Amino acid sequence: MYKLLGRATSGNVQKVLFLLQELNAEYRREDYGRQFGNTATPEYAALNPTRKVPTLLDGDVVIWESNTILRYLASSFAPSSQSPATAASPKTLYPADPAMRSQIERWMDWLLASMNPVYLSGFRDAKKEPAERAADTRPKLIDELQILEENLAGRDWMAGDEFTLADIALGPIISRCVKFPFDLPPFPALAAWIDRLQQRPAFRSATGG
């Protein structure tokens, strides 16, 4: 059984919960985070030197960084004969073919390199009065969301015709971004993608949606 350390309200923890539930994997989540006073301890730092969440324990194997956890799970998880037919296939989520895999990983990398700084700025500014927000938060958020909107034109999923790790990695974060109170323009393709995610029980359970 996997052990996931991290608070359920963290977008990065929600990515991992989303995948674990899609795979129908057995796991136990424990509350970890600054508000619980347990990520600054020497014991946690020995598991995860960043002192952030999530951290995944698979027996003696310790993995941190949410996208790395996703890749680890998709690469190593072996469905049992008792897995329901509705469980996602790791081979589809993260294909072995390097070219297909690159289409998935580019969006996972983009999320961290380009979207995440904008998301964090938006998350902070959303709690402020409009006059106190940084002037560039809204336009930067629009620019990044427009990239996704254009990518989704004519397709159902981020990396092509199949639901993959790209959708799992981006889903919890992007679904938050579009709810920020910044008077965003319509993004119909992106909204349709989020609707498709909402139809998946694992996404609703992981995000509380």
Short mmCIF file of N, CA, C and O in Angstrom, two decimals, residues 1-127:
data_model
loop_
_atom_site.label_atom_id
_atom_site.label_comp_id
_atom_site.label_asym_id
_atom_site.label_seq_id
_atom_site.Cartn_x
_atom_site.Cartn_y
_atom_site.Cartn_z
N MET A 1 0.85 -1.20 0.00
CA MET A 1 0.00 0.00 0.00
C MET A 1 0.88 1.25 0.00
O MET A 1 1.85 1.33 0.75
N TYR A 2 0.53 2.20 -0.84
CA TYR A 2 1.25 3.46 -0.87
C TYR A 2 0.84 4.33 0.33
O TYR A 2 -0.29 4.27 0.80
N LYS A 3 1.79 5.16 0.78
CA LYS A 3 1.48 6.16 1.79
C LYS A 3 1.79 7.52 1.18
O LYS A 3 2.90 7.76 0.71
N LEU A 4 0.81 8.39 1.18
CA LEU A 4 0.95 9.73 0.61
C LEU A 4 0.92 10.74 1.74
O LEU A 4 -0.05 10.82 2.48
N LEU A 5 1.99 11.53 1.84
CA LEU A 5 2.08 12.54 2.88
C LEU A 5 1.79 13.90 2.26
O LEU A 5 2.52 14.36 1.37
N GLY A 6 0.72 14.55 2.72
CA GLY A 6 0.37 15.85 2.18
C GLY A 6 -1.08 16.19 2.47
O GLY A 6 -1.92 15.30 2.61
N ARG A 7 -1.35 17.47 2.54
CA ARG A 7 -2.72 17.92 2.83
C ARG A 7 -3.60 17.79 1.58
O ARG A 7 -3.15 18.01 0.46
N ALA A 8 -4.85 17.47 1.81
CA ALA A 8 -5.76 17.22 0.68
C ALA A 8 -6.09 18.48 -0.11
O ALA A 8 -6.56 18.38 -1.24
N THR A 9 -5.83 19.66 0.46
CA THR A 9 -6.16 20.91 -0.23
C THR A 9 -5.04 21.38 -1.16
O THR A 9 -5.23 22.35 -1.90
N SER A 10 -3.90 20.73 -1.13
CA SER A 10 -2.79 21.12 -2.00
C SER A 10 -3.04 20.65 -3.43
O SER A 10 -3.33 19.48 -3.67
N GLY A 11 -2.88 21.56 -4.39
CA GLY A 11 -3.04 21.18 -5.79
C GLY A 11 -2.07 20.09 -6.20
O GLY A 11 -2.41 19.20 -6.98
N ASN A 12 -0.84 20.14 -5.69
CA ASN A 12 0.15 19.13 -6.05
C ASN A 12 -0.17 17.77 -5.43
O ASN A 12 0.13 16.73 -6.02
N VAL A 13 -0.73 17.78 -4.24
CA VAL A 13 -1.19 16.53 -3.64
C VAL A 13 -2.39 15.99 -4.42
O VAL A 13 -2.51 14.78 -4.64
N GLN A 14 -3.26 16.88 -4.85
CA GLN A 14 -4.45 16.45 -5.59
C GLN A 14 -4.09 15.75 -6.89
O GLN A 14 -4.79 14.82 -7.31
N LYS A 15 -3.01 16.17 -7.55
CA LYS A 15 -2.55 15.46 -8.76
C LYS A 15 -2.33 13.99 -8.45
O LYS A 15 -2.73 13.10 -9.22
N VAL A 16 -1.62 13.74 -7.35
CA VAL A 16 -1.27 12.36 -7.00
C VAL A 16 -2.51 11.58 -6.59
O VAL A 16 -2.69 10.42 -6.97
N LEU A 17 -3.39 12.20 -5.82
CA LEU A 17 -4.65 11.55 -5.46
C LEU A 17 -5.45 11.19 -6.71
O LEU A 17 -6.04 10.11 -6.79
N PHE A 18 -5.48 12.11 -7.67
CA PHE A 18 -6.19 11.89 -8.92
C PHE A 18 -5.67 10.63 -9.60
O PHE A 18 -6.45 9.74 -10.00
N LEU A 19 -4.36 10.50 -9.70
CA LEU A 19 -3.79 9.33 -10.37
C LEU A 19 -4.01 8.06 -9.56
O LEU A 19 -4.39 7.02 -10.12
N LEU A 20 -3.78 8.12 -8.26
CA LEU A 20 -3.98 6.92 -7.44
C LEU A 20 -5.40 6.39 -7.58
O LEU A 20 -5.62 5.17 -7.67
N GLN A 21 -6.36 7.29 -7.63
CA GLN A 21 -7.75 6.84 -7.75
C GLN A 21 -8.07 6.38 -9.16
O GLN A 21 -8.87 5.45 -9.34
N GLU A 22 -7.48 6.99 -10.16
CA GLU A 22 -7.67 6.51 -11.53
C GLU A 22 -7.14 5.08 -11.68
O GLU A 22 -7.71 4.26 -12.39
N LEU A 23 -6.03 4.80 -11.01
CA LEU A 23 -5.42 3.46 -11.08
C LEU A 23 -6.12 2.45 -10.17
O LEU A 23 -5.82 1.26 -10.24
N ASN A 24 -6.99 2.94 -9.31
CA ASN A 24 -7.62 2.09 -8.29
C ASN A 24 -6.55 1.47 -7.39
O ASN A 24 -6.63 0.30 -7.00
N ALA A 25 -5.54 2.26 -7.07
CA ALA A 25 -4.44 1.80 -6.22
C ALA A 25 -4.83 1.91 -4.75
O ALA A 25 -5.60 2.78 -4.35
N GLU A 26 -4.26 1.04 -3.93
CA GLU A 26 -4.47 1.11 -2.50
C GLU A 26 -3.48 2.11 -1.91
O GLU A 26 -2.28 2.03 -2.16
N TYR A 27 -3.99 3.04 -1.13
CA TYR A 27 -3.12 4.05 -0.54
C TYR A 27 -3.74 4.59 0.73
O TYR A 27 -4.95 4.43 0.98
N ARG A 28 -2.90 5.24 1.51
CA ARG A 28 -3.36 5.95 2.71
C ARG A 28 -2.72 7.33 2.68
O ARG A 28 -1.51 7.46 2.51
N ARG A 29 -3.53 8.35 2.82
CA ARG A 29 -3.01 9.72 2.87
C ARG A 29 -2.97 10.19 4.31
O ARG A 29 -3.90 9.95 5.08
N GLU A 30 -1.88 10.86 4.66
CA GLU A 30 -1.74 11.45 5.99
C GLU A 30 -1.54 12.96 5.85
O GLU A 30 -0.85 13.42 4.94
N ASP A 31 -2.15 13.72 6.74
CA ASP A 31 -2.04 15.18 6.69
C ASP A 31 -0.63 15.63 7.02
O ASP A 31 -0.12 15.41 8.14
N TYR A 32 0.00 16.26 6.06
CA TYR A 32 1.31 16.87 6.25
C TYR A 32 1.28 18.25 5.60
O TYR A 32 0.67 18.43 4.55
N GLY A 33 1.95 19.20 6.23
CA GLY A 33 2.00 20.56 5.73
C GLY A 33 2.41 21.49 6.85
O GLY A 33 2.45 21.10 8.02
N ARG A 34 2.72 22.73 6.49
CA ARG A 34 3.16 23.68 7.51
C ARG A 34 2.13 23.87 8.61
O ARG A 34 2.48 24.02 9.79
N GLN A 35 0.83 23.85 8.23
CA GLN A 35 -0.20 24.07 9.23
C GLN A 35 -0.31 22.93 10.23
O GLN A 35 -0.88 23.08 11.31
N PHE A 36 0.27 21.79 9.88
CA PHE A 36 0.26 20.64 10.80
C PHE A 36 1.56 20.55 11.59
O PHE A 36 1.68 19.69 12.47
N GLY A 37 2.51 21.39 11.28
CA GLY A 37 3.75 21.44 12.05
C GLY A 37 4.63 20.22 11.90
O GLY A 37 5.44 19.94 12.79
N ASN A 38 4.50 19.50 10.77
CA ASN A 38 5.26 18.26 10.67
C ASN A 38 6.18 18.18 9.45
O ASN A 38 6.84 17.16 9.25
N THR A 39 6.24 19.23 8.63
CA THR A 39 7.13 19.18 7.47
C THR A 39 8.49 19.82 7.75
O THR A 39 9.41 19.67 6.94
N ALA A 40 8.63 20.52 8.87
CA ALA A 40 9.91 21.14 9.22
C ALA A 40 10.72 20.26 10.17
O ALA A 40 11.79 20.68 10.62
N THR A 41 10.24 19.08 10.46
CA THR A 41 10.93 18.20 11.39
C THR A 41 12.11 17.52 10.71
O THR A 41 12.12 17.32 9.49
N PRO A 42 13.11 17.12 11.48
CA PRO A 42 14.23 16.37 10.90
C PRO A 42 13.78 15.07 10.24
O PRO A 42 14.35 14.66 9.22
N GLU A 43 12.76 14.46 10.80
CA GLU A 43 12.27 13.19 10.25
C GLU A 43 11.70 13.38 8.84
O GLU A 43 11.96 12.58 7.94
N TYR A 44 10.94 14.46 8.66
CA TYR A 44 10.38 14.69 7.34
C TYR A 44 11.45 15.16 6.36
O TYR A 44 11.46 14.76 5.20
N ALA A 45 12.37 16.00 6.84
CA ALA A 45 13.45 16.47 5.97
C ALA A 45 14.30 15.32 5.47
O ALA A 45 14.86 15.37 4.37
N ALA A 46 14.41 14.26 6.26
CA ALA A 46 15.16 13.08 5.82
C ALA A 46 14.46 12.37 4.67
O ALA A 46 15.11 11.73 3.85
N LEU A 47 13.14 12.52 4.61
CA LEU A 47 12.38 11.95 3.49
C LEU A 47 12.37 12.90 2.30
O LEU A 47 12.50 12.48 1.15
N ASN A 48 12.17 14.18 2.57
CA ASN A 48 12.01 15.17 1.52
C ASN A 48 12.77 16.44 1.90
O ASN A 48 12.31 17.22 2.73
N PRO A 49 13.95 16.66 1.33
CA PRO A 49 14.77 17.80 1.73
C PRO A 49 14.15 19.15 1.43
O PRO A 49 14.58 20.17 1.99
N THR A 50 13.16 19.21 0.56
CA THR A 50 12.49 20.49 0.28
C THR A 50 11.53 20.88 1.39
O THR A 50 11.07 22.02 1.44
N ARG A 51 11.14 19.91 2.21
CA ARG A 51 10.19 20.10 3.31
C ARG A 51 8.82 20.56 2.80
O ARG A 51 8.09 21.25 3.50
N LYS A 52 8.52 20.17 1.57
CA LYS A 52 7.21 20.48 1.00
C LYS A 52 6.43 19.19 0.79
O LYS A 52 6.93 18.09 1.05
N VAL A 53 5.22 19.33 0.31
CA VAL A 53 4.39 18.16 0.00
C VAL A 53 4.05 18.19 -1.49
O VAL A 53 4.07 19.26 -2.11
N PRO A 54 3.79 17.00 -2.05
CA PRO A 54 3.64 15.69 -1.42
C PRO A 54 4.94 14.89 -1.38
O PRO A 54 5.90 15.20 -2.08
N THR A 55 4.91 13.86 -0.55
CA THR A 55 5.92 12.81 -0.55
C THR A 55 5.18 11.48 -0.60
O THR A 55 4.19 11.30 0.11
N LEU A 56 5.67 10.58 -1.45
CA LEU A 56 5.05 9.26 -1.59
C LEU A 56 6.01 8.21 -1.06
O LEU A 56 7.21 8.22 -1.39
N LEU A 57 5.49 7.31 -0.25
CA LEU A 57 6.25 6.18 0.26
C LEU A 57 5.71 4.91 -0.36
O LEU A 57 4.51 4.62 -0.26
N ASP A 58 6.58 4.16 -0.99
CA ASP A 58 6.23 2.86 -1.58
C ASP A 58 7.19 1.84 -0.98
O ASP A 58 8.26 1.57 -1.54
N GLY A 59 6.82 1.31 0.17
CA GLY A 59 7.75 0.46 0.90
C GLY A 59 8.95 1.28 1.34
O GLY A 59 8.81 2.31 2.01
N ASP A 60 10.14 0.87 0.93
CA ASP A 60 11.35 1.59 1.28
C ASP A 60 11.68 2.71 0.28
O ASP A 60 12.65 3.45 0.48
N VAL A 61 10.91 2.81 -0.78
CA VAL A 61 11.15 3.82 -1.81
C VAL A 61 10.44 5.11 -1.42
O VAL A 61 9.26 5.11 -1.07
N VAL A 62 11.18 6.22 -1.49
CA VAL A 62 10.63 7.54 -1.17
C VAL A 62 10.72 8.42 -2.41
O VAL A 62 11.80 8.54 -3.01
N ILE A 63 9.61 9.02 -2.81
CA ILE A 63 9.59 9.87 -3.99
C ILE A 63 8.97 11.21 -3.62
O ILE A 63 7.95 11.25 -2.92
N TRP A 64 9.59 12.30 -4.07
CA TRP A 64 9.00 13.62 -3.88
C TRP A 64 9.08 14.38 -5.20
O TRP A 64 9.69 13.92 -6.13
N GLU A 65 8.42 15.52 -5.25
CA GLU A 65 8.09 16.28 -6.46
C GLU A 65 6.91 15.61 -7.16
O GLU A 65 6.99 14.48 -7.61
N SER A 66 5.81 16.34 -7.21
CA SER A 66 4.54 15.75 -7.63
C SER A 66 4.58 15.13 -9.02
O SER A 66 4.05 14.02 -9.24
N ASN A 67 5.21 15.79 -10.00
CA ASN A 67 5.24 15.22 -11.34
C ASN A 67 6.11 13.98 -11.41
O ASN A 67 5.84 13.06 -12.18
N THR A 68 7.17 13.95 -10.60
CA THR A 68 8.01 12.76 -10.53
C THR A 68 7.22 11.61 -9.92
O THR A 68 7.34 10.45 -10.35
N ILE A 69 6.41 11.91 -8.92
CA ILE A 69 5.55 10.87 -8.32
C ILE A 69 4.59 10.32 -9.37
O ILE A 69 4.39 9.09 -9.46
N LEU A 70 4.02 11.19 -10.19
CA LEU A 70 3.11 10.73 -11.23
C LEU A 70 3.81 9.78 -12.19
O LEU A 70 3.29 8.71 -12.54
N ARG A 71 5.01 10.15 -12.62
CA ARG A 71 5.76 9.30 -13.55
C ARG A 71 6.14 7.98 -12.90
O ARG A 71 6.08 6.92 -13.55
N TYR A 72 6.52 8.03 -11.64
CA TYR A 72 6.87 6.81 -10.93
C TYR A 72 5.68 5.85 -10.86
O TYR A 72 5.80 4.66 -11.16
N LEU A 73 4.55 6.38 -10.45
CA LEU A 73 3.36 5.53 -10.33
C LEU A 73 2.95 4.93 -11.67
O LEU A 73 2.65 3.74 -11.77
N ALA A 74 2.94 5.75 -12.70
CA ALA A 74 2.51 5.27 -14.01
C ALA A 74 3.51 4.26 -14.58
O ALA A 74 3.12 3.39 -15.37
N SER A 75 4.77 4.36 -14.19
CA SER A 75 5.80 3.46 -14.71
C SER A 75 5.88 2.16 -13.92
O SER A 75 6.30 1.13 -14.47
N SER A 76 5.50 2.19 -12.65
CA SER A 76 5.73 1.03 -11.80
C SER A 76 4.47 0.30 -11.35
O SER A 76 4.54 -0.87 -10.93
N PHE A 77 3.32 0.96 -11.44
CA PHE A 77 2.10 0.34 -10.91
C PHE A 77 1.68 -0.84 -11.78
O PHE A 77 1.62 -0.74 -13.01
N ALA A 78 1.39 -1.94 -11.12
CA ALA A 78 0.93 -3.14 -11.82
C ALA A 78 -0.50 -3.44 -11.40
O ALA A 78 -0.74 -3.82 -10.25
N PRO A 79 -1.47 -3.23 -12.28
CA PRO A 79 -2.87 -3.51 -11.94
C PRO A 79 -3.06 -4.98 -11.55
O PRO A 79 -2.41 -5.86 -12.11
N SER A 80 -3.90 -5.20 -10.57
CA SER A 80 -4.19 -6.57 -10.16
C SER A 80 -5.31 -7.14 -11.00
O SER A 80 -6.00 -6.42 -11.73
N SER A 81 -5.49 -8.45 -10.90
CA SER A 81 -6.58 -9.10 -11.63
C SER A 81 -7.94 -8.66 -11.12
O SER A 81 -8.95 -8.85 -11.79
N GLN A 82 -7.94 -8.02 -9.93
CA GLN A 82 -9.20 -7.56 -9.34
C GLN A 82 -9.50 -6.11 -9.70
O GLN A 82 -10.53 -5.58 -9.28
N SER A 83 -8.61 -5.48 -10.46
CA SER A 83 -8.85 -4.09 -10.82
C SER A 83 -10.11 -3.96 -11.67
O SER A 83 -10.30 -4.75 -12.61
N PRO A 84 -10.96 -3.00 -11.38
CA PRO A 84 -12.18 -2.84 -12.18
C PRO A 84 -11.88 -2.40 -13.59
O PRO A 84 -10.83 -1.82 -13.87
N ALA A 85 -12.80 -2.68 -14.48
CA ALA A 85 -12.61 -2.32 -15.88
C ALA A 85 -12.50 -0.82 -16.07
O ALA A 85 -11.94 -0.34 -17.06
N THR A 86 -13.00 -0.06 -15.11
CA THR A 86 -12.98 1.40 -15.22
C THR A 86 -11.63 1.99 -14.82
O THR A 86 -11.40 3.18 -15.01
N ALA A 87 -10.73 1.18 -14.23
CA ALA A 87 -9.43 1.69 -13.82
C ALA A 87 -8.62 2.10 -15.04
O ALA A 87 -8.63 1.43 -16.07
N ALA A 88 -7.90 3.21 -14.92
CA ALA A 88 -7.07 3.69 -16.02
C ALA A 88 -5.88 2.77 -16.23
O ALA A 88 -5.36 2.16 -15.29
N SER A 89 -5.44 2.65 -17.46
CA SER A 89 -4.28 1.82 -17.79
C SER A 89 -3.01 2.65 -17.74
O SER A 89 -2.90 3.67 -18.42
N PRO A 90 -2.00 2.22 -16.97
CA PRO A 90 -0.73 2.95 -16.95
C PRO A 90 -0.11 3.07 -18.34
O PRO A 90 0.54 4.07 -18.66
N LYS A 91 -0.31 2.06 -19.19
CA LYS A 91 0.28 2.09 -20.53
C LYS A 91 -0.33 3.18 -21.39
O LYS A 91 0.32 3.70 -22.30
N THR A 92 -1.57 3.52 -21.13
CA THR A 92 -2.22 4.61 -21.86
C THR A 92 -1.88 5.96 -21.24
O THR A 92 -1.65 6.94 -21.95
N LEU A 93 -1.84 5.99 -19.91
CA LEU A 93 -1.54 7.24 -19.22
C LEU A 93 -0.14 7.73 -19.52
O LEU A 93 0.11 8.93 -19.60
N TYR A 94 0.80 6.78 -19.68
CA TYR A 94 2.21 7.13 -19.85
C TYR A 94 2.85 6.11 -20.79
O TYR A 94 3.57 5.21 -20.35
N PRO A 95 2.61 6.24 -22.09
CA PRO A 95 3.07 5.23 -23.05
C PRO A 95 4.59 5.11 -23.06
O PRO A 95 5.32 6.06 -22.78
N ALA A 96 5.06 3.93 -23.43
CA ALA A 96 6.50 3.68 -23.49
C ALA A 96 7.16 4.34 -24.69
O ALA A 96 8.35 4.65 -24.64
N ASP A 97 6.41 4.56 -25.76
CA ASP A 97 6.98 5.15 -26.96
C ASP A 97 7.53 6.54 -26.65
O ASP A 97 6.79 7.41 -26.15
N PRO A 98 8.81 6.79 -26.94
CA PRO A 98 9.42 8.08 -26.57
C PRO A 98 8.73 9.30 -27.19
O PRO A 98 8.60 10.34 -26.53
N ALA A 99 8.29 9.19 -28.44
CA ALA A 99 7.64 10.33 -29.07
C ALA A 99 6.30 10.64 -28.40
O ALA A 99 5.98 11.82 -28.14
N MET A 100 5.52 9.60 -28.12
CA MET A 100 4.24 9.81 -27.44
C MET A 100 4.46 10.34 -26.02
O MET A 100 3.75 11.22 -25.55
N ARG A 101 5.47 9.78 -25.36
CA ARG A 101 5.77 10.22 -24.00
C ARG A 101 6.20 11.68 -23.98
O ARG A 101 5.86 12.43 -23.06
N SER A 102 6.92 12.12 -24.99
CA SER A 102 7.38 13.51 -25.03
C SER A 102 6.20 14.48 -25.11
O SER A 102 6.28 15.59 -24.59
N GLN A 103 5.13 14.07 -25.77
CA GLN A 103 3.96 14.95 -25.87
C GLN A 103 3.31 15.14 -24.50
O GLN A 103 2.72 16.20 -24.24
N ILE A 104 3.42 14.13 -23.66
CA ILE A 104 2.88 14.22 -22.31
C ILE A 104 3.80 15.04 -21.41
O ILE A 104 3.37 15.95 -20.70
N GLU A 105 5.08 14.71 -21.48
CA GLU A 105 6.04 15.33 -20.56
C GLU A 105 6.24 16.81 -20.85
O GLU A 105 6.55 17.57 -19.93
N ARG A 106 6.07 17.23 -22.09
CA ARG A 106 6.25 18.65 -22.37
C ARG A 106 5.23 19.49 -21.61
O ARG A 106 5.55 20.60 -21.15
N TRP A 107 4.00 18.97 -21.48
CA TRP A 107 2.99 19.72 -20.74
C TRP A 107 3.24 19.66 -19.24
O TRP A 107 2.96 20.62 -18.51
N MET A 108 3.77 18.54 -18.76
CA MET A 108 4.13 18.45 -17.35
C MET A 108 5.26 19.42 -17.03
O MET A 108 5.25 20.08 -15.98
N ASP A 109 6.24 19.53 -17.93
CA ASP A 109 7.34 20.48 -17.73
C ASP A 109 6.86 21.92 -17.86
O ASP A 109 7.28 22.80 -17.09
N TRP A 110 5.99 22.16 -18.83
CA TRP A 110 5.44 23.51 -19.01
C TRP A 110 4.70 23.95 -17.75
O TRP A 110 4.79 25.12 -17.34
N LEU A 111 3.98 23.04 -17.15
CA LEU A 111 3.24 23.37 -15.93
C LEU A 111 4.17 23.92 -14.86
O LEU A 111 3.87 24.94 -14.23
N LEU A 112 5.30 23.27 -14.67
CA LEU A 112 6.24 23.69 -13.63
C LEU A 112 7.00 24.95 -14.04
O LEU A 112 7.19 25.86 -13.23
N ALA A 113 7.46 25.00 -15.28
CA ALA A 113 8.33 26.10 -15.70
C ALA A 113 7.58 27.38 -16.01
O ALA A 113 8.07 28.48 -15.70
N SER A 114 6.41 27.28 -16.61
CA SER A 114 5.69 28.46 -17.10
C SER A 114 4.42 28.76 -16.32
O SER A 114 4.15 29.91 -15.97
N MET A 115 3.61 27.74 -16.07
CA MET A 115 2.31 27.98 -15.47
C MET A 115 2.39 28.16 -13.97
O MET A 115 1.68 29.00 -13.40
N ASN A 116 3.24 27.40 -13.30
CA ASN A 116 3.24 27.41 -11.84
C ASN A 116 3.56 28.78 -11.24
O ASN A 116 2.87 29.21 -10.30
N PRO A 117 4.55 29.53 -11.76
CA PRO A 117 4.78 30.87 -11.20
C PRO A 117 3.57 31.79 -11.35
O PRO A 117 3.26 32.57 -10.44
N VAL A 118 2.89 31.67 -12.48
CA VAL A 118 1.70 32.50 -12.71
C VAL A 118 0.56 32.06 -11.79
O VAL A 118 -0.17 32.88 -11.23
N TYR A 119 0.42 30.75 -11.63
CA TYR A 119 -0.59 30.21 -10.73
C TYR A 119 -0.37 30.70 -9.31
O TYR A 119 -1.32 31.12 -8.63
N LEU A 120 0.87 30.65 -8.84
CA LEU A 120 1.15 31.07 -7.46
C LEU A 120 0.87 32.56 -7.28
O LEU A 120 0.33 32.98 -6.24
N SER A 121 1.21 33.36 -8.28
CA SER A 121 0.90 34.80 -8.20
C SER A 121 -0.61 35.02 -8.16
O SER A 121 -1.11 35.84 -7.39
N GLY A 122 -1.31 34.28 -9.01
CA GLY A 122 -2.76 34.39 -9.03
C GLY A 122 -3.39 33.95 -7.73
O GLY A 122 -4.34 34.57 -7.24
N PHE A 123 -2.86 32.87 -7.16
CA PHE A 123 -3.38 32.34 -5.90
C PHE A 123 -3.24 33.38 -4.79
O PHE A 123 -4.17 33.59 -4.00
N ARG A 124 -2.07 34.06 -4.76
CA ARG A 124 -1.86 35.08 -3.74
C ARG A 124 -2.73 36.31 -3.99
O ARG A 124 -3.36 36.84 -3.07
N ASP A 125 -2.77 36.76 -5.25
CA ASP A 125 -3.51 37.99 -5.55
C ASP A 125 -5.02 37.80 -5.43
O ASP A 125 -5.75 38.79 -5.19
N ALA A 126 -5.49 36.59 -5.62
CA ALA A 126 -6.94 36.34 -5.54
C ALA A 126 -7.48 36.64 -4.15
O ALA A 126 -8.67 36.90 -3.98
N LYS A 127 -6.59 36.63 -3.16
CA LYS A 127 -7.01 36.89 -1.78
C LYS A 127 -6.97 38.38 -1.44
O LYS A 127 -7.38 38.77 -0.35
#
